[in-house]
């Protein structure tokens, strides 16, 4: 049995007795079912489902109806077992710990048949003293309790009052009482995901042995003193000192690029000891700050901290230090009741453009660093600068936050509480307090994290009485809410980190919620805080249905993933919109109907007699609908950033729901399971562009706003063109005089009655023509080309089926698709099936005879493979 032996941070030449020894227990384990009928190999980190799948005892859990077929796995009590040798002399070590970085979730841990600890929280680490139990040869057993049964038992013990909701809606095929267990809340099901309540050792596990002392954790925070305009660095380290005598030594802090070399003396006494260090950075040294994507560089500085202690013992930590400030601005606005709600980074107001992140897989051992990089690169490739890590999933792995730091993706970090009320009994609160302290300590050094948020939608759930609580009992739940999120989570956050804001809930009225005792009468008030907005009945092409709010942190529409994604987890009989599979995979009540209702407002529904063709056409149409709906809504929020209309406006954030998928199913996502871009993600690349013209109508007048996220004013022109559906040549075109687009603002650039616009264009009616427009200098375009439909496409006259051909060639690692069309074609969709990669543009309105599009593969491919897989669809093809 191979063990990886890590000798941690020993000073060269030091005696072996001074060394801290760490032995990883990753790798091969065995697992056993509750009654012993199954025993099989398993990998750690990992989970039971993955072990069963790798041993071919179950199919892919995502295949067809397996979320129901494999419910038995989560209802069983599993045991992880490993036999291992200690590769060092135990007699020379005074203390030995067993450390779990993450256990999912409820366990009793035995070493050599002796109980050494218990766990009940996925979201924290555990360290158990095994000094008097460990031997030269050992057997470790981790006995898991079914999370479903545990949650049910905890809810039954909570007898003095219920804590709703009890169970998810039936359409989700989920499990009950997830609010009683500290694991991913969506693991019991959600309206976009399956129920797979996993069990397993999901992070690292190791043995640590030492004699004098041990470094438990190391964290740091850059702090800007606004009064004297100076950066400082606060460093905190925790030691377990077992020496009875004081341990003396030095700490050497080095940041070479900032000319920092600082030495401090330390004296560590017996017990758990915290060492706090303060580094004052000379004002004469130039510091480059960390900026969000699109606003500057993500400069970081390499730091080493070396503890040189008595007895030749040393500990060295290396880290990247980033400097940036963040402020949440809530202040009065002229001409509007309420308060602003926006973020300043390094003193600059930033419009937050992005989406909401959910776990990338039900089985976290399948989420590799490569997958995270692919998904997060897709975020910045679509001109986003922020993700909200949603509170029903997990605190993400270190690689996620490191990539966000590197790529300039701001993170709105929820704590893991969502769409539920929660108990506040002693055991639960003890677990939560440990969780919050651990996560704040782990994450606070990341510049990408710009705010903490207590929960997802729980203020709204309580105030708007989602769970039909009797008014006479409401005060009990309000007390619990304040106890959990304010008296505990908020307090612990500010004890550990005062460099970023804390928001109690999302949505919330922010400062107004605070003033009203942490629960506002209307958490969706557009004049305060952030809002979530969903409307599947109203016409999404009508911008007047959207809230002119300060900040919109959730909004969206569903679509189906591409056929190539669904094909992997379905069979031929499933390939119909009316199939049992299609209904089973939809976890949102009436979700499939709501998509067609919204699509039918502006498009003809597919009518092919061929079932498979009709299914593929319907998938395509749901993606068209979703992309167009979210485009209309996002552009409304972006153009509202600089104006107050009827007392509302100054919108400074748009985060659509949701970025990614947890499995292959209909959802609100713009990235399919595995990372394939839906049409929405290509649209996001345009509607989140740093410079964008936005068109809309009001009372028969066509308006175009300019929106800029740039840091400086720019001189430019607006070009407006009108095409008929039946011709590839524009029937009319006009260009404005040069104007200056102000930095960080939106402004009206163009307005003209539609009737007047059409009169200037030969043979144009609303039904026969479409408008496109873009911003440019004399020489080159500055923005994407945007468009505005003058009527619903289902009413379009002169729209013909386009014959679109592609010639594919290769340029180094990129493939060039030279397209040619016979007619104007809306929503041109290029698809290469399961070949991983993305196009430079897709889902576009093709008004020119030729167009060149690039394909960026994520894995090696070739021209012939692309030619075999290539398929193009435009709107008229589905009629």
PDB file of N, CA, C and O in Angstrom, residues 631-654:
ATOM      1  N   UNK A 631     -31.235  38.588 -23.386  1.00  0.00           N
ATOM      2  CA  UNK A 631     -30.649  39.754 -24.072  1.00  0.00           C
ATOM      3  C   UNK A 631     -31.496  40.999 -23.824  1.00  0.00           C
ATOM      4  O   UNK A 631     -30.980  42.052 -23.413  1.00  0.00           O
ATOM      5  N   UNK A 632     -32.784  40.901 -24.061  1.00  0.00           N
ATOM      6  CA  UNK A 632     -33.674  42.053 -23.891  1.00  0.00           C
ATOM      7  C   UNK A 632     -33.625  42.572 -22.459  1.00  0.00           C
ATOM      8  O   UNK A 632     -33.535  43.780 -22.216  1.00  0.00           O
ATOM      9  N   UNK A 633     -33.661  41.644 -21.497  1.00  0.00           N
ATOM     10  CA  UNK A 633     -33.677  42.038 -20.100  1.00  0.00           C
ATOM     11  C   UNK A 633     -32.337  42.646 -19.670  1.00  0.00           C
ATOM     12  O   UNK A 633     -32.300  43.689 -19.001  1.00  0.00           O
ATOM     13  N   UNK A 634     -31.239  42.010 -20.069  1.00  0.00           N
ATOM     14  CA  UNK A 634     -29.917  42.515 -19.674  1.00  0.00           C
ATOM     15  C   UNK A 634     -29.656  43.879 -20.277  1.00  0.00           C
ATOM     16  O   UNK A 634     -29.117  44.781 -19.607  1.00  0.00           O
ATOM     17  N   UNK A 635     -30.015  44.063 -21.531  1.00  0.00           N
ATOM     18  CA  UNK A 635     -29.802  45.363 -22.166  1.00  0.00           C
ATOM     19  C   UNK A 635     -30.624  46.452 -21.482  1.00  0.00           C
ATOM     20  O   UNK A 635     -30.170  47.601 -21.374  1.00  0.00           O
ATOM     21  N   UNK A 636     -31.798  46.107 -20.992  1.00  0.00           N
ATOM     22  CA  UNK A 636     -32.601  47.064 -20.226  1.00  0.00           C
ATOM     23  C   UNK A 636     -31.859  47.486 -18.961  1.00  0.00           C
ATOM     24  O   UNK A 636     -31.789  48.675 -18.620  1.00  0.00           O
ATOM     25  N   UNK A 637     -31.271  46.522 -18.247  1.00  0.00           N
ATOM     26  CA  UNK A 637     -30.540  46.856 -17.024  1.00  0.00           C
ATOM     27  C   UNK A 637     -29.296  47.687 -17.332  1.00  0.00           C
ATOM     28  O   UNK A 637     -28.979  48.645 -16.613  1.00  0.00           O
ATOM     29  N   UNK A 638     -28.594  47.356 -18.400  1.00  0.00           N
ATOM     30  CA  UNK A 638     -27.368  48.088 -18.721  1.00  0.00           C
ATOM     31  C   UNK A 638     -27.676  49.531 -19.127  1.00  0.00           C
ATOM     32  O   UNK A 638     -26.966  50.458 -18.734  1.00  0.00           O
ATOM     33  N   UNK A 639     -28.728  49.748 -19.889  1.00  0.00           N
ATOM     34  CA  UNK A 639     -29.037  51.119 -20.302  1.00  0.00           C
ATOM     35  C   UNK A 639     -29.641  51.952 -19.172  1.00  0.00           C
ATOM     36  O   UNK A 639     -29.741  53.173 -19.277  1.00  0.00           O
ATOM     37  N   UNK A 640     -30.018  51.275 -18.065  1.00  0.00           N
ATOM     38  CA  UNK A 640     -30.613  51.981 -16.924  1.00  0.00           C
ATOM     39  C   UNK A 640     -29.578  52.477 -15.916  1.00  0.00           C
ATOM     40  O   UNK A 640     -29.950  53.032 -14.885  1.00  0.00           O
ATOM     41  N   UNK A 641     -28.294  52.314 -16.206  1.00  0.00           N
ATOM     42  CA  UNK A 641     -27.266  52.597 -15.199  1.00  0.00           C
ATOM     43  C   UNK A 641     -27.142  54.079 -14.861  1.00  0.00           C
ATOM     44  O   UNK A 641     -26.759  54.431 -13.747  1.00  0.00           O
ATOM     45  N   UNK A 642     -27.432  54.969 -15.805  1.00  0.00           N
ATOM     46  CA  UNK A 642     -27.158  56.393 -15.580  1.00  0.00           C
ATOM     47  C   UNK A 642     -28.408  57.249 -15.479  1.00  0.00           C
ATOM     48  O   UNK A 642     -28.314  58.465 -15.476  1.00  0.00           O
ATOM     49  N   UNK A 643     -29.582  56.633 -15.400  1.00  0.00           N
ATOM     50  CA  UNK A 643     -30.792  57.443 -15.423  1.00  0.00           C
ATOM     51  C   UNK A 643     -31.744  57.077 -14.294  1.00  0.00           C
ATOM     52  O   UNK A 643     -31.738  55.957 -13.785  1.00  0.00           O
ATOM     53  N   UNK A 644     -32.553  58.047 -13.922  1.00  0.00           N
ATOM     54  CA  UNK A 644     -33.678  57.859 -13.017  1.00  0.00           C
ATOM     55  C   UNK A 644     -34.937  58.215 -13.801  1.00  0.00           C
ATOM     56  O   UNK A 644     -35.062  59.326 -14.328  1.00  0.00           O
ATOM     57  N   UNK A 645     -35.840  57.272 -13.931  1.00  0.00           N
ATOM     58  CA  UNK A 645     -37.094  57.484 -14.645  1.00  0.00           C
ATOM     59  C   UNK A 645     -38.239  57.160 -13.693  1.00  0.00           C
ATOM     60  O   UNK A 645     -38.303  56.048 -13.160  1.00  0.00           O
ATOM     61  N   UNK A 646     -39.102  58.136 -13.489  1.00  0.00           N
ATOM     62  CA  UNK A 646     -40.193  57.985 -12.517  1.00  0.00           C
ATOM     63  C   UNK A 646     -39.660  57.486 -11.164  1.00  0.00           C
ATOM     64  O   UNK A 646     -40.262  56.641 -10.512  1.00  0.00           O
ATOM     65  N   UNK A 647     -38.497  58.026 -10.796  1.00  0.00           N
ATOM     66  CA  UNK A 647     -37.939  57.716  -9.484  1.00  0.00           C
ATOM     67  C   UNK A 647     -37.173  56.417  -9.394  1.00  0.00           C
ATOM     68  O   UNK A 647     -36.684  56.065  -8.316  1.00  0.00           O
ATOM     69  N   UNK A 648     -37.036  55.695 -10.512  1.00  0.00           N
ATOM     70  CA  UNK A 648     -36.348  54.405 -10.476  1.00  0.00           C
ATOM     71  C   UNK A 648     -35.197  54.368 -11.476  1.00  0.00           C
ATOM     72  O   UNK A 648     -35.220  55.050 -12.494  1.00  0.00           O
ATOM     73  N   UNK A 649     -34.183  53.557 -11.156  1.00  0.00           N
ATOM     74  CA  UNK A 649     -33.066  53.408 -12.082  1.00  0.00           C
ATOM     75  C   UNK A 649     -31.731  53.328 -11.372  1.00  0.00           C
ATOM     76  O   UNK A 649     -31.631  52.868 -10.242  1.00  0.00           O
ATOM     77  N   UNK A 650     -30.699  53.806 -12.069  1.00  0.00           N
ATOM     78  CA  UNK A 650     -29.303  53.664 -11.624  1.00  0.00           C
ATOM     79  C   UNK A 650     -28.981  52.201 -11.296  1.00  0.00           C
ATOM     80  O   UNK A 650     -28.442  51.864 -10.251  1.00  0.00           O
ATOM     81  N   UNK A 651     -29.332  51.330 -12.226  1.00  0.00           N
ATOM     82  CA  UNK A 651     -29.008  49.903 -12.104  1.00  0.00           C
ATOM     83  C   UNK A 651     -27.505  49.724 -12.283  1.00  0.00           C
ATOM     84  O   UNK A 651     -26.925  50.216 -13.244  1.00  0.00           O
ATOM     85  N   UNK A 652     -26.885  48.983 -11.360  1.00  0.00           N
ATOM     86  CA  UNK A 652     -25.431  48.814 -11.411  1.00  0.00           C
ATOM     87  C   UNK A 652     -24.994  47.349 -11.323  1.00  0.00           C
ATOM     88  O   UNK A 652     -23.846  47.064 -10.996  1.00  0.00           O
ATOM     89  N   UNK A 653     -25.910  46.445 -11.619  1.00  0.00           N
ATOM     90  CA  UNK A 653     -25.519  45.043 -11.639  1.00  0.00           C
ATOM     91  C   UNK A 653     -26.557  44.196 -12.334  1.00  0.00           C
ATOM     92  O   UNK A 653     -27.761  44.394 -12.146  1.00  0.00           O
ATOM     93  N   UNK A 654     -26.085  43.250 -13.152  1.00  0.00           N
ATOM     94  CA  UNK A 654     -26.976  42.318 -13.842  1.00  0.00           C
ATOM     95  C   UNK A 654     -26.307  40.947 -13.847  1.00  0.00           C
ATOM     96  O   UNK A 654     -25.336  40.724 -14.571  1.00  0.00           O
TER      97      UNK A 654
END
